[in-house]
Coordinates of N, CA and C and ligand atoms in Angstrom, one line a residue:
M17 N -2.4 -12.6 -16.6 CA -1.2 -12.9 -15.9 C -0.1 -13.1 -17.0
A18 N 1.0 -13.0 -16.5 CA 2.2 -13.1 -17.4 C 3.4 -13.3 -16.6
L19 N 4.3 -14.3 -17.5 CA 5.5 -14.5 -16.9 C 6.5 -13.4 -17.1
R20 N 7.2 -13.1 -16.0 CA 8.2 -12.0 -16.0 C 9.6 -12.6 -15.9
T21 N 10.6 -11.7 -16.5 CA 11.9 -12.3 -16.5 C 12.5 -12.2 -15.0
I22 N 13.1 -13.3 -14.6 CA 13.7 -13.4 -13.4 C 15.0 -12.9 -13.6
R23 N 15.6 -11.9 -12.7 CA 16.9 -11.4 -12.6 C 17.8 -12.2 -12.1
M24 N 19.1 -12.2 -12.6 CA 20.1 -13.3 -12.2 C 21.1 -12.5 -11.2
L25 N 21.6 -13.1 -10.3 CA 22.8 -12.7 -9.4 C 23.7 -11.9 -10.2
G26 N 24.0 -10.7 -9.8 CA 24.8 -9.8 -10.4 C 24.1 -8.7 -11.1
D27 N 22.8 -8.8 -11.2 CA 22.0 -7.6 -11.6 C 21.8 -6.8 -10.5
P28 N 22.0 -5.5 -10.6 CA 22.1 -4.6 -9.5 C 20.6 -4.4 -8.7
V29 N 19.7 -4.6 -9.5 CA 18.2 -4.6 -9.0 C 18.3 -5.4 -7.8
L30 N 19.2 -6.6 -7.7 CA 19.1 -7.5 -6.5 C 19.8 -7.1 -5.1
N31 N 20.3 -5.9 -5.2 CA 20.9 -5.3 -4.1 C 20.6 -4.1 -3.7
K32 N 19.1 -3.7 -4.2 CA 18.6 -2.6 -3.6 C 17.5 -2.8 -2.7
V33 N 17.4 -1.8 -1.7 CA 16.4 -2.0 -0.6 C 14.9 -1.5 -1.2
C34 N 14.0 -2.4 -1.1 CA 12.7 -2.0 -1.6 C 11.8 -1.3 -0.7
R35 N 10.8 -0.6 -1.5 CA 9.9 0.1 -0.8 C 8.8 -0.4 -0.3
E36 N 8.2 0.1 0.7 CA 7.0 -0.3 1.2 C 5.7 -0.1 0.3
V37 N 4.8 -1.0 0.4 CA 3.5 -1.0 -0.4 C 2.6 -0.2 0.4
K38 N 2.0 1.0 -0.1 CA 1.0 1.7 0.7 C -0.4 1.1 0.4
E39 N -0.8 0.8 -0.9 CA -1.8 0.2 -1.1 C -1.8 -0.8 -2.3
V40 N -2.8 -1.6 -2.4 CA -2.8 -2.6 -3.4 C -3.7 -2.1 -4.6
T41 N -2.6 -1.4 -5.6 CA -3.4 -0.8 -6.7 C -3.4 -1.8 -7.7
P42 N -4.1 -1.8 -8.8 CA -4.2 -2.8 -9.8 C -2.9 -3.1 -10.3
K43 N -2.0 -2.3 -10.4 CA -0.6 -2.5 -10.8 C 0.1 -3.6 -9.9
I44 N -0.1 -3.4 -8.4 CA 0.2 -4.4 -7.4 C -0.4 -5.8 -7.6
S45 N -1.6 -5.7 -7.9 CA -2.3 -7.0 -8.0 C -1.6 -7.8 -9.4
T46 N -1.6 -7.0 -10.3 CA -0.9 -7.8 -11.5 C 0.5 -8.2 -11.3
L47 N 1.1 -7.5 -10.4 CA 2.5 -7.9 -10.0 C 2.3 -9.3 -9.2
I48 N 1.4 -9.3 -8.3 CA 1.2 -10.6 -7.5 C 1.0 -11.8 -8.3
S49 N 0.0 -11.6 -9.1 CA -0.5 -12.6 -10.1 C 0.8 -13.1 -11.0
D50 N 1.5 -12.0 -11.6 CA 2.6 -12.4 -12.3 C 3.8 -13.2 -11.4
M51 N 3.8 -12.6 -10.2 CA 5.0 -13.3 -9.5 C 4.6 -14.8 -9.2
L52 N 3.4 -14.9 -9.0 CA 2.9 -16.4 -8.5 C 3.2 -17.3 -9.9
E53 N 2.7 -16.7 -10.8 CA 2.9 -17.5 -12.2 C 4.3 -17.8 -12.7
T54 N 5.2 -16.8 -12.3 CA 6.6 -16.8 -12.6 C 7.4 -17.8 -11.7
M55 N 7.0 -17.7 -10.4 CA 7.5 -18.8 -9.4 C 7.0 -20.2 -9.6
Y56 N 5.8 -20.4 -10.1 CA 5.4 -21.8 -10.4 C 6.1 -22.3 -11.6
D57 N 6.0 -21.3 -12.5 CA 6.7 -21.8 -13.8 C 8.0 -22.3 -13.8
A58 N 8.7 -21.7 -12.7 CA 10.2 -21.8 -12.5 C 10.4 -23.0 -11.3
N59 N 9.4 -23.5 -10.9 CA 9.3 -24.6 -9.9 C 10.2 -24.0 -8.5
G60 N 9.6 -22.9 -8.3 CA 10.2 -22.1 -7.1 C 9.4 -22.2 -5.9
V61 N 9.9 -22.1 -4.7 CA 9.2 -22.1 -3.5 C 8.9 -20.8 -3.0
G62 N 9.7 -19.8 -3.6 CA 9.5 -18.3 -3.3 C 10.1 -17.4 -4.3
L63 N 9.4 -16.2 -4.2 CA 10.0 -15.2 -5.2 C 9.7 -13.8 -4.6
A64 N 10.7 -12.9 -4.7 CA 10.5 -11.6 -4.3 C 10.4 -10.6 -5.4
A65 N 9.7 -9.7 -5.3 CA 9.4 -8.6 -6.2 C 10.9 -8.2 -6.9
P66 N 12.0 -7.9 -6.3 CA 13.2 -7.3 -6.8 C 13.6 -8.3 -8.0
Q67 N 13.3 -9.7 -7.7 CA 13.8 -10.8 -8.6 C 13.1 -10.7 -9.8
V68 N 12.1 -9.8 -10.0 CA 11.3 -9.6 -11.4 C 11.6 -8.0 -11.6
G69 N 12.5 -7.4 -11.0 CA 12.9 -6.1 -11.3 C 11.9 -5.2 -10.7
V70 N 11.4 -5.5 -9.7 CA 10.3 -4.4 -9.1 C 10.6 -4.2 -7.6
L71 N 11.2 -3.0 -7.1 CA 11.6 -2.6 -6.0 C 10.7 -2.3 -5.0
K72 N 9.6 -3.3 -4.7 CA 8.5 -3.1 -3.9 C 8.5 -4.3 -2.9
R73 N 8.2 -4.2 -1.7 CA 8.2 -5.2 -0.7 C 6.9 -6.1 -0.9
V74 N 7.1 -7.1 -1.7 CA 6.1 -8.0 -2.1 C 6.7 -9.3 -2.3
V75 N 6.4 -10.4 -1.7 CA 7.0 -11.8 -1.7 C 5.8 -12.8 -2.1
T76 N 6.1 -13.9 -2.9 CA 5.4 -15.1 -2.9 C 5.9 -16.2 -2.4
I77 N 5.3 -17.0 -1.8 CA 5.9 -18.4 -1.3 C 4.9 -19.5 -1.5
D78 N 5.5 -20.5 -1.8 CA 4.6 -21.7 -1.8 C 5.5 -23.1 -1.3
V79 N 5.4 -23.5 -0.2 CA 6.3 -24.5 0.2 C 5.6 -26.0 -0.1
G80 N 4.3 -26.0 -0.6 CA 3.6 -27.1 -0.9 C 2.2 -26.9 -0.2
D81 N 1.9 -26.0 0.5 CA 0.7 -25.8 1.0 C -0.2 -24.5 0.5
G82 N 0.2 -24.3 -0.7 CA -0.7 -23.3 -1.4 C 0.2 -21.7 -1.4
P83 N -0.4 -21.0 -2.1 CA 0.3 -19.8 -2.2 C 0.1 -18.9 -1.1
L84 N 1.2 -18.3 -0.6 CA 1.3 -17.4 0.5 C 1.7 -15.9 -0.1
I85 N 1.1 -15.0 0.0 CA 1.4 -13.7 -0.5 C 1.7 -12.8 0.7
M86 N 2.9 -12.2 0.8 CA 3.1 -11.3 1.9 C 3.6 -10.0 1.4
I87 N 3.0 -9.0 1.8 CA 3.1 -7.5 1.5 C 3.8 -6.8 2.9
N88 N 4.8 -6.1 2.4 CA 5.6 -5.6 3.7 C 5.9 -6.5 4.9
P89 N 6.4 -7.7 4.6 CA 6.7 -8.7 5.6 C 7.7 -8.3 6.5
Q90 N 7.5 -8.7 7.8 CA 8.4 -8.2 8.9 C 8.6 -9.5 9.8
I91 N 9.7 -9.9 10.3 CA 9.9 -10.8 11.3 C 9.6 -10.2 12.7
L92 N 8.7 -10.9 13.4 CA 8.6 -10.2 14.8 C 9.4 -11.1 15.9
A93 N 9.6 -12.3 15.5 CA 10.3 -13.1 16.6 C 10.9 -14.3 15.9
S94 N 12.1 -14.8 16.3 CA 12.6 -16.0 15.9 C 13.3 -16.8 16.9
D95 N 13.4 -18.1 16.8 CA 14.1 -18.9 17.7 C 14.6 -20.1 16.8
G96 N 15.7 -20.8 17.7 CA 16.2 -22.0 16.9 C 16.9 -21.8 15.8
T97 N 17.8 -22.7 15.2 CA 18.5 -22.7 14.0 C 18.2 -23.9 13.2
Q98 N 18.3 -23.7 12.0 CA 18.2 -24.9 11.1 C 19.4 -24.6 10.1
T99 N 20.2 -25.7 9.5 CA 21.0 -25.5 8.6 C 20.8 -26.4 7.5
A100 N 20.7 -25.9 6.2 CA 20.3 -26.8 5.1 C 20.7 -26.1 3.9
G101 N 20.7 -27.0 2.9 CA 20.9 -26.3 1.5 C 19.9 -25.5 1.1
E102 N 20.2 -24.3 0.5 CA 19.2 -23.4 0.1 C 19.7 -22.9 -1.4
G103 N 18.6 -22.6 -2.1 CA 18.9 -22.4 -3.6 C 18.0 -20.9 -3.8
C104 N 18.3 -20.3 -5.0 CA 17.6 -19.2 -5.3 C 17.3 -19.2 -6.8
L105 N 16.0 -18.6 -7.2 CA 15.8 -18.7 -8.6 C 16.6 -17.7 -9.4
S106 N 17.3 -16.8 -8.8 CA 18.3 -16.0 -9.3 C 19.6 -16.4 -9.5
L107 N 19.7 -17.6 -9.2 CA 21.1 -18.6 -9.3 C 20.7 -20.0 -9.5
P108 N 20.0 -20.2 -10.6 CA 19.4 -21.6 -10.9 C 20.4 -22.5 -11.1
G109 N 19.9 -23.9 -10.2 CA 20.9 -25.0 -10.4 C 21.8 -25.1 -9.3
K110 N 22.0 -24.2 -8.4 CA 23.0 -24.0 -7.4 C 22.2 -23.9 -6.0
A111 N 23.1 -24.3 -4.9 CA 22.8 -24.2 -3.7 C 23.8 -24.3 -2.7
G112 N 23.5 -23.8 -1.5 CA 24.5 -23.7 -0.4 C 24.0 -23.7 0.8
Q113 N 24.8 -24.2 1.9 CA 24.4 -24.3 3.3 C 24.1 -23.0 3.8
V114 N 23.1 -23.0 4.3 CA 22.7 -21.5 5.2 C 22.0 -21.7 6.3
T115 N 22.5 -21.2 7.5 CA 21.7 -21.4 8.8 C 20.6 -20.2 8.8
R116 N 19.6 -20.6 9.4 CA 18.4 -19.7 9.4 C 17.7 -20.1 10.8
P117 N 16.9 -19.2 11.4 CA 16.0 -19.6 12.5 C 15.1 -20.8 12.0
N118 N 14.8 -21.5 13.2 CA 13.9 -22.8 12.7 C 12.5 -22.3 13.0
H119 N 12.2 -21.3 13.6 CA 11.0 -20.9 13.8 C 10.9 -19.4 13.8
V120 N 10.1 -18.6 13.0 CA 9.9 -17.4 13.1 C 8.3 -17.0 13.1
V121 N 8.0 -15.9 13.6 CA 6.7 -15.3 13.7 C 6.8 -13.9 12.9
A122 N 5.8 -13.9 11.8 CA 6.0 -12.9 10.8 C 4.6 -12.3 10.7
R123 N 4.6 -10.8 10.4 CA 3.6 -10.1 10.0 C 3.7 -9.5 8.8
A124 N 2.5 -9.6 8.1 CA 2.4 -8.8 6.8 C 1.1 -8.6 6.3
Y125 N 1.0 -8.1 5.1 CA -0.4 -7.8 4.7 C -0.7 -8.8 3.4
N126 N -2.1 -9.2 3.4 CA -2.3 -9.9 2.1 C -2.7 -9.2 1.0
E127 N -3.1 -9.7 -0.1 CA -3.5 -9.0 -1.3 C -4.6 -8.2 -1.1
Q128 N -5.6 -8.3 -0.1 CA -6.6 -7.3 0.3 C -6.0 -6.2 1.3
M129 N -4.6 -6.2 1.5 CA -3.9 -5.2 2.3 C -4.5 -5.6 3.9
Q130 N -4.9 -6.6 4.1 CA -5.4 -7.0 5.5 C -4.2 -7.6 6.3
E131 N -3.8 -7.1 7.3 CA -2.8 -7.5 8.2 C -2.8 -9.1 8.8
F132 N -1.9 -9.8 8.5 CA -2.0 -11.0 9.3 C -0.6 -11.4 9.9
E133 N -0.5 -12.4 10.8 CA 0.6 -13.0 11.5 C 0.7 -14.4 11.0
I134 N 1.9 -14.9 10.8 CA 2.1 -16.3 10.5 C 3.2 -17.0 11.6
D135 N 3.0 -18.0 11.8 CA 3.8 -18.9 12.7 C 4.5 -20.0 11.7
A136 N 5.8 -19.9 11.6 CA 6.4 -20.7 10.5 C 7.5 -21.4 11.1
T137 N 7.7 -22.7 10.6 CA 8.9 -23.4 11.1 C 9.4 -24.0 9.8
E138 N 10.7 -24.6 10.0 CA 11.4 -25.3 8.9 C 11.5 -24.5 7.7
L139 N 11.0 -25.4 6.5 CA 11.2 -24.7 5.3 C 10.4 -23.4 5.0
L140 N 9.3 -23.3 5.6 CA 8.4 -22.0 5.6 C 9.3 -21.0 6.3
A141 N 9.7 -21.1 7.5 CA 10.5 -20.2 8.1 C 11.8 -19.7 7.3
R142 N 12.4 -20.7 6.6 CA 13.5 -20.5 5.8 C 13.2 -19.5 4.7
A143 N 12.0 -19.8 4.1 CA 11.6 -19.2 2.8 C 11.2 -17.8 3.3
I144 N 10.7 -17.5 4.4 CA 10.4 -16.2 4.6 C 11.6 -15.4 4.9
C145 N 12.4 -16.0 5.6 CA 13.7 -15.3 5.9 C 14.5 -14.7 4.6
H146 N 14.5 -16.0 3.7 CA 15.2 -15.7 2.4 C 14.5 -14.5 1.7
E147 N 13.3 -14.5 1.5 CA 12.6 -13.5 0.7 C 12.8 -12.3 1.4
I148 N 12.7 -12.0 2.7 CA 12.7 -10.8 3.3 C 14.2 -10.2 3.1
D149 N 15.2 -11.1 3.0 CA 16.5 -10.7 2.7 C 16.5 -10.0 1.2
H150 N 15.7 -10.6 0.4 CA 15.7 -10.1 -1.1 C 15.2 -8.5 -1.0
L151 N 14.3 -8.4 0.0 CA 13.6 -6.9 0.0 C 14.7 -6.0 0.5
E152 N 15.6 -6.6 1.3 CA 16.8 -5.8 1.8 C 17.9 -5.7 0.9
G153 N 17.7 -6.2 -0.3 CA 18.8 -6.4 -1.3 C 20.0 -7.4 -1.1
H154 N 19.5 -8.3 -0.1 CA 20.5 -9.5 0.2 C 20.3 -10.7 -0.5
M155 N 21.3 -11.5 -1.0 CA 21.1 -12.8 -1.6 C 21.8 -13.8 -0.5
Y156 N 21.2 -14.9 -0.7 CA 21.7 -16.1 0.3 C 23.2 -16.5 0.3
T157 N 23.8 -16.0 -1.0 CA 25.1 -16.3 -1.2 C 26.2 -15.6 -0.3
E158 N 25.6 -14.5 0.3 CA 26.3 -13.7 1.2 C 26.5 -14.6 2.6
F159 N 25.5 -15.4 2.9 CA 25.5 -16.0 4.2 C 25.9 -17.6 4.0
V160 N 26.4 -18.0 2.9 CA 26.5 -19.5 2.6 C 27.8 -19.7 3.4
E161 N 27.7 -21.2 4.1 CA 28.7 -21.7 4.8 C 29.3 -22.7 3.8
G162 N 30.6 -22.4 3.6 CA 31.2 -23.5 2.6 C 31.0 -23.0 1.1
D163 N 31.1 -24.0 0.3 CA 31.0 -23.5 -1.1 C 29.4 -23.6 -1.6
I164 N 29.4 -22.9 -2.7 CA 28.1 -23.3 -3.5 C 28.1 -24.2 -4.4
Y165 N 27.1 -25.1 -4.6 CA 27.4 -26.3 -5.2 C 26.4 -26.6 -6.3
E166 N 26.7 -27.4 -7.3 CA 25.5 -27.6 -8.4 C 24.6 -28.5 -7.8
V167 N 23.2 -28.4 -8.1 CA 22.2 -29.2 -7.7 C 21.6 -30.0 -8.8
E168 N 21.4 -31.3 -8.8 CA 20.9 -32.1 -9.8 C 19.4 -31.8 -10.2
D169 N 18.6 -32.2 -9.1 CA 17.2 -31.6 -9.4 C 17.1 -30.3 -8.9
E170 N 16.3 -29.4 -9.6 CA 16.2 -27.9 -9.1 C 15.3 -28.0 -8.0
G171 N 15.9 -28.4 -6.8 CA 15.0 -28.4 -5.6 C 14.3 -27.4 -5.1
E172 N 14.8 -26.9 -4.0 CA 13.9 -25.6 -3.3 C 14.6 -24.4 -3.6
E173 N 14.2 -23.7 -4.6 CA 14.8 -22.5 -4.9 C 13.8 -21.4 -4.7
E174 N 14.3 -20.3 -4.2 CA 13.6 -19.3 -3.7 C 14.2 -17.8 -4.5
Ligands
NI226 NI1 16.1 -16.0 -3.5

């Protein structure tokens, strides 16, 4: 495993649409391991492959329940809303208020390319939406309500 460099807001790689993963090659396995290591090293709750410069539909998330790896994730259903401060490892030390669904049902593939569904609420639902946005080339800063502000403790960054 190795740490990868996290790309910062303004890097054009963060505005590209990522490609689907067809199979988990050794290269994809290494990418996943490196993304987990990089995410934990940065105290993040989520990381998307384009944030380490790879335009593939791979995300890693850990909201405190252990690592969740999602390949080719898709939202199947969503309902409710939640509005809270949201941050991103590509814009460290900052956050902004973003409204997201409070509940999502998502489908993805795991690191063995087995399909699974996940029913997520609150922070996990937020993280899944945030990471899928990255795969479409979008940053949370596009959806912020009000100003982006400085955060003292680097709270929940994705
Ligand atoms: Ni992010």
